[in-house]
Amino acid sequence: MLKVTPILLAVLYAFAMYRFSVWRTNRELNTRSTELADPKLKAMTDRLARALDVPKVRVHIYEIDPVNGLAAPDGRIFITRGFYRKFQTGEVSAEEMTSVIAHELGHVALGHSRRRMIDFSGQNALRTALAMVLSRFLPGIGVWIANGLTTLLAARLSRGDEYEADAYAAALLTKAGLGVQPQISLFHKLEALTEQRAGVVPAWLMSHPKTEDRISALQALQARWRSELT
């Protein structure tokens, strides 16, 4: 029984963390967001809605400054206030902002947003279980090894999700008559918009793929679609 105790504790911890994370996320988004009411962006999201054959694509403004877009576990789409300001000042076009919304719709459609919440809890549980086991054999460094292994696993899973959401957005934007160029042009601006410095973190440790790799994947996808039409 003692041998399986760390695993049972980890499972219970994962479930508790999942429930708490969902509750905390929903409370934060509910209290700090409002529905987007911008006529230019509404015209764009209406095109996405027609392509998806749904009445409306709802987007909310999340009142934080960092430039980001996100999809909540309940399927809602959010653009941060900081990102929306970039659109208001002309640094980001309506088409480019729509590509972000399409990307987040991809996370929802592909089940990434809900799974990520579960994965987050599972990763914490795995980290806890590994730390308990490794610390018995490697006192003092078992926790560090557990943290490192879990971080690598989480980064790899997240990068795969980003490529899938990019491909979904590319297909949706193409069906809506916007094409993939807004995605590519936004990626070229992304580093400056988010004030990140290239090379600070190795690509294999980042939760998102390298920008140039995402652009290359989109260009390859676009070329494949063109060849299939000829």
mmCIF file of N, CA, C and O in Angstrom, residues 96-193:
data_model
loop_
_atom_site.group_PDB
_atom_site.id
_atom_site.type_symbol
_atom_site.label_atom_id
_atom_site.label_comp_id
_atom_site.label_asym_id
_atom_site.label_seq_id
_atom_site.Cartn_x
_atom_site.Cartn_y
_atom_site.Cartn_z
ATOM 1 N N GLU A 96 -5.304 40.773 -39.312
ATOM 2 C CA GLU A 96 -4.354 40.094 -38.427
ATOM 3 C C GLU A 96 -5.002 39.746 -37.092
ATOM 4 O O GLU A 96 -4.785 38.658 -36.553
ATOM 5 N N MET A 97 -5.796 40.661 -36.564
ATOM 6 C CA MET A 97 -6.496 40.366 -35.317
ATOM 7 C C MET A 97 -7.483 39.219 -35.505
ATOM 8 O O MET A 97 -7.641 38.363 -34.624
ATOM 9 N N THR A 98 -8.110 39.172 -36.662
ATOM 10 C CA THR A 98 -9.041 38.085 -36.965
ATOM 11 C C THR A 98 -8.311 36.750 -37.033
ATOM 12 O O THR A 98 -8.862 35.715 -36.660
ATOM 13 N N SER A 99 -7.053 36.776 -37.483
ATOM 14 C CA SER A 99 -6.283 35.525 -37.522
ATOM 15 C C SER A 99 -6.029 34.992 -36.119
ATOM 16 O O SER A 99 -5.965 33.776 -35.907
ATOM 17 N N VAL A 100 -5.888 35.897 -35.150
ATOM 18 C CA VAL A 100 -5.720 35.480 -33.751
ATOM 19 C C VAL A 100 -7.010 34.831 -33.256
ATOM 20 O O VAL A 100 -6.994 33.777 -32.603
ATOM 21 N N ILE A 101 -8.135 35.458 -33.575
ATOM 22 C CA ILE A 101 -9.433 34.908 -33.163
ATOM 23 C C ILE A 101 -9.640 33.529 -33.791
ATOM 24 O O ILE A 101 -10.100 32.591 -33.121
ATOM 25 N N ALA A 102 -9.284 33.392 -35.068
ATOM 26 C CA ALA A 102 -9.420 32.100 -35.749
ATOM 27 C C ALA A 102 -8.530 31.043 -35.103
ATOM 28 O O ALA A 102 -8.920 29.875 -34.965
ATOM 29 N N HIS A 103 -7.330 31.450 -34.686
ATOM 30 C CA HIS A 103 -6.414 30.535 -34.007
ATOM 31 C C HIS A 103 -7.017 30.045 -32.688
ATOM 32 O O HIS A 103 -6.980 28.841 -32.380
ATOM 33 N N GLU A 104 -7.591 30.959 -31.915
ATOM 34 C CA GLU A 104 -8.200 30.572 -30.643
ATOM 35 C C GLU A 104 -9.445 29.705 -30.857
ATOM 36 O O GLU A 104 -9.714 28.787 -30.084
ATOM 37 N N LEU A 105 -10.189 29.986 -31.928
ATOM 38 C CA LEU A 105 -11.313 29.114 -32.284
ATOM 39 C C LEU A 105 -10.819 27.702 -32.574
ATOM 40 O O LEU A 105 -11.500 26.713 -32.267
ATOM 41 N N GLY A 106 -9.631 27.621 -33.159
ATOM 42 C CA GLY A 106 -9.026 26.315 -33.418
ATOM 43 C C GLY A 106 -8.759 25.555 -32.132
ATOM 44 O O GLY A 106 -9.018 24.348 -32.038
ATOM 45 N N HIS A 107 -8.242 26.256 -31.124
ATOM 46 C CA HIS A 107 -8.000 25.603 -29.837
ATOM 47 C C HIS A 107 -9.297 25.037 -29.253
ATOM 48 O O HIS A 107 -9.315 23.950 -28.677
ATOM 49 N N VAL A 108 -10.393 25.801 -29.422
ATOM 50 C CA VAL A 108 -11.690 25.339 -28.906
ATOM 51 C C VAL A 108 -12.182 24.138 -29.711
ATOM 52 O O VAL A 108 -12.553 23.101 -29.144
ATOM 53 N N ALA A 109 -12.172 24.259 -31.041
ATOM 54 C CA ALA A 109 -12.709 23.209 -31.903
ATOM 55 C C ALA A 109 -11.933 21.899 -31.751
ATOM 56 O O ALA A 109 -12.517 20.809 -31.838
ATOM 57 N N LEU A 110 -10.632 22.003 -31.520
ATOM 58 C CA LEU A 110 -9.786 20.812 -31.417
ATOM 59 C C LEU A 110 -9.679 20.281 -29.989
ATOM 60 O O LEU A 110 -8.960 19.316 -29.736
ATOM 61 N N GLY A 111 -10.388 20.935 -29.070
ATOM 62 C CA GLY A 111 -10.416 20.457 -27.693
ATOM 63 C C GLY A 111 -9.192 20.801 -26.870
ATOM 64 O O GLY A 111 -9.010 20.278 -25.773
ATOM 65 N N HIS A 112 -8.354 21.714 -27.379
ATOM 66 C CA HIS A 112 -7.121 22.036 -26.661
ATOM 67 C C HIS A 112 -7.370 22.766 -25.346
ATOM 68 O O HIS A 112 -6.697 22.498 -24.350
ATOM 69 N N SER A 113 -8.328 23.722 -25.366
ATOM 70 C CA SER A 113 -8.504 24.559 -24.170
ATOM 71 C C SER A 113 -8.924 23.755 -22.957
ATOM 72 O O SER A 113 -8.373 23.922 -21.879
ATOM 73 N N ARG A 114 -9.889 22.856 -23.153
ATOM 74 C CA ARG A 114 -10.336 22.032 -22.019
ATOM 75 C C ARG A 114 -9.253 21.031 -21.626
ATOM 76 O O ARG A 114 -8.997 20.805 -20.446
ATOM 77 N N ARG A 115 -8.596 20.447 -22.644
ATOM 78 C CA ARG A 115 -7.562 19.465 -22.342
ATOM 79 C C ARG A 115 -6.370 20.091 -21.631
ATOM 80 O O ARG A 115 -5.748 19.477 -20.776
ATOM 81 N N ARG A 116 -6.066 21.339 -21.981
ATOM 82 C CA ARG A 116 -4.933 21.999 -21.337
ATOM 83 C C ARG A 116 -5.162 22.170 -19.845
ATOM 84 O O ARG A 116 -4.232 22.074 -19.050
ATOM 85 N N MET A 117 -6.404 22.456 -19.472
ATOM 86 C CA MET A 117 -6.707 22.585 -18.047
ATOM 87 C C MET A 117 -6.496 21.249 -17.344
ATOM 88 O O MET A 117 -5.931 21.179 -16.252
ATOM 89 N N ILE A 118 -6.921 20.159 -18.009
ATOM 90 C CA ILE A 118 -6.717 18.825 -17.446
ATOM 91 C C ILE A 118 -5.226 18.489 -17.440
ATOM 92 O O ILE A 118 -4.693 17.941 -16.473
ATOM 93 N N ASP A 119 -4.535 18.821 -18.547
ATOM 94 C CA ASP A 119 -3.100 18.560 -18.630
ATOM 95 C C ASP A 119 -2.338 19.294 -17.538
ATOM 96 O O ASP A 119 -1.390 18.771 -16.956
ATOM 97 N N PHE A 120 -2.749 20.555 -17.280
ATOM 98 C CA PHE A 120 -2.080 21.338 -16.239
ATOM 99 C C PHE A 120 -2.165 20.622 -14.901
ATOM 100 O O PHE A 120 -1.185 20.499 -14.165
ATOM 101 N N SER A 121 -3.356 20.111 -14.584
ATOM 102 C CA SER A 121 -3.539 19.377 -13.337
ATOM 103 C C SER A 121 -2.737 18.089 -13.348
ATOM 104 O O SER A 121 -2.098 17.722 -12.363
ATOM 105 N N GLY A 122 -2.771 17.404 -14.493
ATOM 106 C CA GLY A 122 -2.025 16.158 -14.607
ATOM 107 C C GLY A 122 -0.528 16.365 -14.492
ATOM 108 O O GLY A 122 0.187 15.552 -13.890
ATOM 109 N N GLN A 123 -0.048 17.454 -15.065
ATOM 110 C CA GLN A 123 1.381 17.752 -14.976
ATOM 111 C C GLN A 123 1.792 18.030 -13.535
ATOM 112 O O GLN A 123 2.864 17.603 -13.085
ATOM 113 N N ASN A 124 0.938 18.746 -12.802
ATOM 114 C CA ASN A 124 1.231 18.987 -11.396
ATOM 115 C C ASN A 124 1.248 17.678 -10.606
ATOM 116 O O ASN A 124 2.090 17.480 -9.716
ATOM 117 N N ALA A 125 0.311 16.795 -10.946
ATOM 118 C CA ALA A 125 0.269 15.497 -10.268
ATOM 119 C C ALA A 125 1.506 14.678 -10.605
ATOM 120 O O ALA A 125 2.111 14.040 -9.733
ATOM 121 N N LEU A 126 1.878 14.666 -11.878
ATOM 122 C CA LEU A 126 3.073 13.931 -12.302
ATOM 123 C C LEU A 126 4.312 14.490 -11.621
ATOM 124 O O LEU A 126 5.178 13.734 -11.155
ATOM 125 N N ARG A 127 4.389 15.813 -11.566
ATOM 126 C CA ARG A 127 5.532 16.446 -10.901
ATOM 127 C C ARG A 127 5.613 16.029 -9.427
ATOM 128 O O ARG A 127 6.684 15.708 -8.910
ATOM 129 N N THR A 128 4.444 16.008 -8.768
ATOM 130 C CA THR A 128 4.408 15.629 -7.354
ATOM 131 C C THR A 128 4.829 14.173 -7.156
ATOM 132 O O THR A 128 5.642 13.853 -6.287
ATOM 133 N N ALA A 129 4.284 13.270 -7.993
ATOM 134 C CA ALA A 129 4.595 11.846 -7.866
ATOM 135 C C ALA A 129 6.070 11.580 -8.156
ATOM 136 O O ALA A 129 6.735 10.836 -7.430
ATOM 137 N N LEU A 130 6.581 12.187 -9.240
ATOM 138 C CA LEU A 130 7.995 11.994 -9.579
ATOM 139 C C LEU A 130 8.907 12.513 -8.478
ATOM 140 O O LEU A 130 9.912 11.881 -8.135
ATOM 141 N N ALA A 131 8.545 13.678 -7.947
ATOM 142 C CA ALA A 131 9.371 14.265 -6.890
ATOM 143 C C ALA A 131 9.416 13.357 -5.660
ATOM 144 O O ALA A 131 10.477 13.164 -5.055
ATOM 145 N N MET A 132 8.254 12.776 -5.322
ATOM 146 C CA MET A 132 8.213 11.871 -4.168
ATOM 147 C C MET A 132 9.095 10.642 -4.385
ATOM 148 O O MET A 132 9.836 10.212 -3.498
ATOM 149 N N VAL A 133 8.981 10.060 -5.603
ATOM 150 C CA VAL A 133 9.728 8.829 -5.890
ATOM 151 C C VAL A 133 11.221 9.117 -6.035
ATOM 152 O O VAL A 133 12.063 8.434 -5.428
ATOM 153 N N LEU A 134 11.569 10.125 -6.844
ATOM 154 C CA LEU A 134 12.980 10.407 -7.111
ATOM 155 C C LEU A 134 13.725 10.888 -5.874
ATOM 156 O O LEU A 134 14.920 10.632 -5.722
ATOM 157 N N SER A 135 13.008 11.598 -5.018
ATOM 158 C CA SER A 135 13.658 12.125 -3.813
ATOM 159 C C SER A 135 14.117 11.006 -2.874
ATOM 160 O O SER A 135 15.026 11.202 -2.071
ATOM 161 N N ARG A 136 13.496 9.835 -3.007
ATOM 162 C CA ARG A 136 13.926 8.703 -2.180
ATOM 163 C C ARG A 136 15.298 8.204 -2.601
ATOM 164 O O ARG A 136 16.083 7.733 -1.770
ATOM 165 N N PHE A 137 15.554 8.278 -3.945
ATOM 166 C CA PHE A 137 16.818 7.760 -4.465
ATOM 167 C C PHE A 137 17.850 8.864 -4.692
ATOM 168 O O PHE A 137 19.057 8.609 -4.654
ATOM 169 N N LEU A 138 17.352 10.082 -4.937
ATOM 170 C CA LEU A 138 18.252 11.211 -5.224
ATOM 171 C C LEU A 138 17.878 12.384 -4.324
ATOM 172 O O LEU A 138 17.333 13.392 -4.796
ATOM 173 N N PRO A 139 18.149 12.262 -3.044
ATOM 174 C CA PRO A 139 17.770 13.346 -2.118
ATOM 175 C C PRO A 139 18.404 14.671 -2.525
ATOM 176 O O PRO A 139 19.574 14.728 -2.884
ATOM 177 N N GLY A 140 17.587 15.710 -2.512
ATOM 178 C CA GLY A 140 18.105 17.044 -2.815
ATOM 179 C C GLY A 140 17.962 17.456 -4.267
ATOM 180 O O GLY A 140 17.766 18.627 -4.562
ATOM 181 N N ILE A 141 18.066 16.477 -5.200
ATOM 182 C CA ILE A 141 17.962 16.840 -6.624
ATOM 183 C C ILE A 141 16.767 16.168 -7.309
ATOM 184 O O ILE A 141 16.478 16.452 -8.465
ATOM 185 N N GLY A 142 16.084 15.265 -6.584
ATOM 186 C CA GLY A 142 14.925 14.600 -7.177
ATOM 187 C C GLY A 142 13.843 15.565 -7.614
ATOM 188 O O GLY A 142 13.243 15.410 -8.679
ATOM 189 N N VAL A 143 13.610 16.593 -6.806
ATOM 190 C CA VAL A 143 12.590 17.596 -7.133
ATOM 191 C C VAL A 143 12.972 18.352 -8.399
ATOM 192 O O VAL A 143 12.126 18.613 -9.266
ATOM 193 N N TRP A 144 14.254 18.707 -8.540
ATOM 194 C CA TRP A 144 14.715 19.440 -9.722
ATOM 195 C C TRP A 144 14.548 18.597 -10.986
ATOM 196 O O TRP A 144 14.120 19.106 -12.033
ATOM 197 N N ILE A 145 14.865 17.320 -10.890
ATOM 198 C CA ILE A 145 14.717 16.434 -12.052
ATOM 199 C C ILE A 145 13.245 16.297 -12.428
ATOM 200 O O ILE A 145 12.879 16.352 -13.611
ATOM 201 N N ALA A 146 12.381 16.132 -11.429
ATOM 202 C CA ALA A 146 10.936 16.007 -11.684
ATOM 203 C C ALA A 146 10.394 17.261 -12.359
ATOM 204 O O ALA A 146 9.619 17.177 -13.322
ATOM 205 N N ASN A 147 10.807 18.432 -11.878
ATOM 206 C CA ASN A 147 10.359 19.688 -12.479
ATOM 207 C C ASN A 147 10.816 19.799 -13.931
ATOM 208 O O ASN A 147 10.067 20.218 -14.815
ATOM 209 N N GLY A 148 12.074 19.432 -14.191
ATOM 210 C CA GLY A 148 12.621 19.531 -15.543
ATOM 211 C C GLY A 148 11.920 18.621 -16.521
ATOM 212 O O GLY A 148 11.562 19.029 -17.635
ATOM 213 N N LEU A 149 11.689 17.366 -16.127
ATOM 214 C CA LEU A 149 11.019 16.410 -17.008
ATOM 215 C C LEU A 149 9.592 16.836 -17.313
ATOM 216 O O LEU A 149 9.122 16.740 -18.451
ATOM 217 N N THR A 150 8.888 17.320 -16.301
ATOM 218 C CA THR A 150 7.501 17.751 -16.496
ATOM 219 C C THR A 150 7.426 18.980 -17.394
ATOM 220 O O THR A 150 6.540 19.091 -18.246
ATOM 221 N N THR A 151 8.359 19.907 -17.231
ATOM 222 C CA THR A 151 8.387 21.111 -18.064
ATOM 223 C C THR A 151 8.621 20.763 -19.528
ATOM 224 O O THR A 151 7.978 21.311 -20.429
ATOM 225 N N LEU A 152 9.541 19.842 -19.780
ATOM 226 C CA LEU A 152 9.820 19.419 -21.156
ATOM 227 C C LEU A 152 8.597 18.774 -21.796
ATOM 228 O O LEU A 152 8.263 19.042 -22.958
ATOM 229 N N LEU A 153 7.902 17.927 -21.035
ATOM 230 C CA LEU A 153 6.702 17.264 -21.551
ATOM 231 C C LEU A 153 5.621 18.282 -21.867
ATOM 232 O O LEU A 153 4.995 18.235 -22.937
ATOM 233 N N ALA A 154 5.399 19.229 -20.967
ATOM 234 C CA ALA A 154 4.350 20.240 -21.165
ATOM 235 C C ALA A 154 4.655 21.104 -22.381
ATOM 236 O O ALA A 154 3.762 21.427 -23.173
ATOM 237 N N ALA A 155 5.916 21.500 -22.554
ATOM 238 C CA ALA A 155 6.296 22.353 -23.687
ATOM 239 C C ALA A 155 6.069 21.639 -25.009
ATOM 240 O O ALA A 155 5.563 22.217 -25.971
ATOM 241 N N ARG A 156 6.415 20.362 -25.059
ATOM 242 C CA ARG A 156 6.242 19.608 -26.298
ATOM 243 C C ARG A 156 4.769 19.471 -26.671
ATOM 244 O O ARG A 156 4.376 19.651 -27.833
ATOM 245 N N LEU A 157 3.915 19.153 -25.691
ATOM 246 C CA LEU A 157 2.480 19.035 -25.949
ATOM 247 C C LEU A 157 1.898 20.358 -26.420
ATOM 248 O O LEU A 157 1.081 20.412 -27.339
ATOM 249 N N SER A 158 2.313 21.455 -25.779
ATOM 250 C CA SER A 158 1.776 22.765 -26.113
ATOM 251 C C SER A 158 2.183 23.187 -27.522
ATOM 252 O O SER A 158 1.374 23.754 -28.256
ATOM 253 N N ARG A 159 3.414 22.912 -27.916
ATOM 254 C CA ARG A 159 3.856 23.285 -29.264
ATOM 255 C C ARG A 159 3.045 22.547 -30.322
ATOM 256 O O ARG A 159 2.700 23.116 -31.359
ATOM 257 N N GLY A 160 2.740 21.287 -30.070
ATOM 258 C CA GLY A 160 1.909 20.533 -31.017
ATOM 259 C C GLY A 160 0.534 21.151 -31.166
ATOM 260 O O GLY A 160 -0.001 21.250 -32.280
ATOM 261 N N ASP A 161 -0.047 21.595 -30.064
ATOM 262 C CA ASP A 161 -1.359 22.258 -30.105
ATOM 263 C C ASP A 161 -1.311 23.520 -30.946
ATOM 264 O O ASP A 161 -2.255 23.827 -31.689
ATOM 265 N N GLU A 162 -0.226 24.281 -30.831
ATOM 266 C CA GLU A 162 -0.124 25.543 -31.562
ATOM 267 C C GLU A 162 -0.078 25.303 -33.070
ATOM 268 O O GLU A 162 -0.722 26.020 -33.847
ATOM 269 N N TYR A 163 0.664 24.308 -33.503
ATOM 270 C CA TYR A 163 0.704 23.989 -34.937
ATOM 271 C C TYR A 163 -0.681 23.568 -35.434
ATOM 272 O O TYR A 163 -1.099 23.967 -36.534
ATOM 273 N N GLU A 164 -1.383 22.767 -34.647
ATOM 274 C CA GLU A 164 -2.722 22.326 -35.048
ATOM 275 C C GLU A 164 -3.688 23.505 -35.133
ATOM 276 O O GLU A 164 -4.496 23.593 -36.076
ATOM 277 N N ALA A 165 -3.628 24.418 -34.146
ATOM 278 C CA ALA A 165 -4.516 25.587 -34.163
ATOM 279 C C ALA A 165 -4.165 26.518 -35.319
ATOM 280 O O ALA A 165 -5.052 27.146 -35.912
ATOM 281 N N ASP A 166 -2.883 26.636 -35.652
ATOM 282 C CA ASP A 166 -2.472 27.436 -36.816
ATOM 283 C C ASP A 166 -3.088 26.878 -38.094
ATOM 284 O O ASP A 166 -3.598 27.632 -38.941
ATOM 285 N N ALA A 167 -3.040 25.554 -38.247
ATOM 286 C CA ALA A 167 -3.581 24.924 -39.455
ATOM 287 C C ALA A 167 -5.095 25.100 -39.531
ATOM 288 O O ALA A 167 -5.657 25.366 -40.607
ATOM 289 N N TYR A 168 -5.771 24.952 -38.393
ATOM 290 C CA TYR A 168 -7.225 25.170 -38.356
ATOM 291 C C TYR A 168 -7.549 26.600 -38.761
ATOM 292 O O TYR A 168 -8.450 26.841 -39.577
ATOM 293 N N ALA A 169 -6.820 27.560 -38.193
ATOM 294 C CA ALA A 169 -7.066 28.970 -38.502
ATOM 295 C C ALA A 169 -6.815 29.250 -39.980
ATOM 296 O O ALA A 169 -7.567 30.007 -40.611
ATOM 297 N N ALA A 170 -5.767 28.648 -40.536
ATOM 298 C CA ALA A 170 -5.459 28.851 -41.950
ATOM 299 C C ALA A 170 -6.613 28.382 -42.828
ATOM 300 O O ALA A 170 -7.009 29.067 -43.785
ATOM 301 N N ALA A 171 -7.175 27.221 -42.505
ATOM 302 C CA ALA A 171 -8.301 26.697 -43.285
ATOM 303 C C ALA A 171 -9.533 27.582 -43.128
ATOM 304 O O ALA A 171 -10.233 27.879 -44.116
ATOM 305 N N LEU A 172 -9.788 28.024 -41.899
ATOM 306 C CA LEU A 172 -10.967 28.861 -41.643
ATOM 307 C C LEU A 172 -10.825 30.217 -42.326
ATOM 308 O O LEU A 172 -11.778 30.721 -42.952
ATOM 309 N N LEU A 173 -9.659 30.833 -42.223
ATOM 310 C CA LEU A 173 -9.434 32.139 -42.853
ATOM 311 C C LEU A 173 -9.519 32.040 -44.377
ATOM 312 O O LEU A 173 -10.032 32.953 -45.041
ATOM 313 N N THR A 174 -9.041 30.946 -44.928
ATOM 314 C CA THR A 174 -9.121 30.742 -46.374
ATOM 315 C C THR A 174 -10.577 30.588 -46.804
ATOM 316 O O THR A 174 -11.023 31.175 -47.802
ATOM 317 N N LYS A 175 -11.351 29.827 -46.041
ATOM 318 C CA LYS A 175 -12.774 29.654 -46.350
ATOM 319 C C LYS A 175 -13.524 30.974 -46.227
ATOM 320 O O LYS A 175 -14.479 31.230 -46.977
ATOM 321 N N ALA A 176 -13.080 31.840 -45.310
ATOM 322 C CA ALA A 176 -13.726 33.143 -45.106
ATOM 323 C C ALA A 176 -13.249 34.187 -46.113
ATOM 324 O O ALA A 176 -13.696 35.333 -46.071
ATOM 325 N N GLY A 177 -12.326 33.797 -46.999
ATOM 326 C CA GLY A 177 -11.853 34.708 -48.036
ATOM 327 C C GLY A 177 -10.710 35.606 -47.611
ATOM 328 O O GLY A 177 -10.384 36.571 -48.316
ATOM 329 N N LEU A 178 -10.072 35.313 -46.479
ATOM 330 C CA LEU A 178 -8.980 36.146 -45.979
ATOM 331 C C LEU A 178 -7.607 35.546 -46.268
ATOM 332 O O LEU A 178 -6.605 36.270 -46.309
ATOM 333 N N GLY A 179 -7.540 34.246 -46.449
ATOM 334 C CA GLY A 179 -6.275 33.584 -46.730
ATOM 335 C C GLY A 179 -5.358 33.518 -45.515
ATOM 336 O O GLY A 179 -5.706 33.962 -44.419
ATOM 337 N N VAL A 180 -4.165 32.983 -45.721
ATOM 338 C CA VAL A 180 -3.223 32.792 -44.615
ATOM 339 C C VAL A 180 -2.272 33.971 -44.420
ATOM 340 O O VAL A 180 -1.533 34.016 -43.440
ATOM 341 N N GLN A 181 -2.287 34.929 -45.337
ATOM 342 C CA GLN A 181 -1.340 36.041 -45.231
ATOM 343 C C GLN A 181 -1.466 36.836 -43.927
ATOM 344 O O GLN A 181 -0.447 37.255 -43.376
ATOM 345 N N PRO A 182 -2.681 37.072 -43.408
ATOM 346 C CA PRO A 182 -2.763 37.775 -42.121
ATOM 347 C C PRO A 182 -2.032 37.053 -40.992
ATOM 348 O O PRO A 182 -1.423 37.694 -40.127
ATOM 349 N N GLN A 183 -2.073 35.726 -41.001
ATOM 350 C CA GLN A 183 -1.324 34.966 -39.997
ATOM 351 C C GLN A 183 0.175 35.199 -40.143
ATOM 352 O O GLN A 183 0.879 35.471 -39.171
ATOM 353 N N ILE A 184 0.646 35.102 -41.379
ATOM 354 C CA ILE A 184 2.079 35.234 -41.634
ATOM 355 C C ILE A 184 2.572 36.635 -41.300
ATOM 356 O O ILE A 184 3.611 36.807 -40.651
ATOM 357 N N SER A 185 1.815 37.650 -41.708
ATOM 358 C CA SER A 185 2.238 39.027 -41.431
ATOM 359 C C SER A 185 2.237 39.316 -39.941
ATOM 360 O O SER A 185 3.116 40.026 -39.428
ATOM 361 N N LEU A 186 1.279 38.739 -39.209
ATOM 362 C CA LEU A 186 1.257 38.934 -37.761
ATOM 363 C C LEU A 186 2.443 38.244 -37.100
ATOM 364 O O LEU A 186 3.057 38.796 -36.177
ATOM 365 N N PHE A 187 2.786 37.044 -37.563
ATOM 366 C CA PHE A 187 3.932 36.337 -36.996
ATOM 367 C C PHE A 187 5.216 37.141 -37.160
ATOM 368 O O PHE A 187 6.084 37.129 -36.287
ATOM 369 N N HIS A 188 5.331 37.845 -38.300
ATOM 370 C CA HIS A 188 6.519 38.675 -38.510
ATOM 371 C C HIS A 188 6.597 39.810 -37.482
ATOM 372 O O HIS A 188 7.685 40.278 -37.154
ATOM 373 N N LYS A 189 5.442 40.247 -36.980
ATOM 374 C CA LYS A 189 5.395 41.339 -36.001
ATOM 375 C C LYS A 189 5.432 40.846 -34.557
ATOM 376 O O LYS A 189 5.611 41.637 -33.630
ATOM 377 N N LEU A 190 5.246 39.541 -34.363
ATOM 378 C CA LEU A 190 4.943 39.008 -33.041
ATOM 379 C C LEU A 190 6.009 39.314 -32.001
ATOM 380 O O LEU A 190 5.702 39.685 -30.867
ATOM 381 N N GLU A 191 7.257 39.168 -32.380
ATOM 382 C CA GLU A 191 8.328 39.383 -31.411
ATOM 383 C C GLU A 191 8.327 40.812 -30.888
ATOM 384 O O GLU A 191 8.461 41.053 -29.683
ATOM 385 N N ALA A 192 8.147 41.779 -31.802
ATOM 386 C CA ALA A 192 8.116 43.182 -31.382
ATOM 387 C C ALA A 192 6.867 43.485 -30.562
ATOM 388 O O ALA A 192 6.928 44.227 -29.575
ATOM 389 N N LEU A 193 5.737 42.896 -30.943
ATOM 390 C CA LEU A 193 4.484 43.157 -30.237
ATOM 391 C C LEU A 193 4.515 42.643 -28.798
ATOM 392 O O LEU A 193 3.991 43.281 -27.887
#
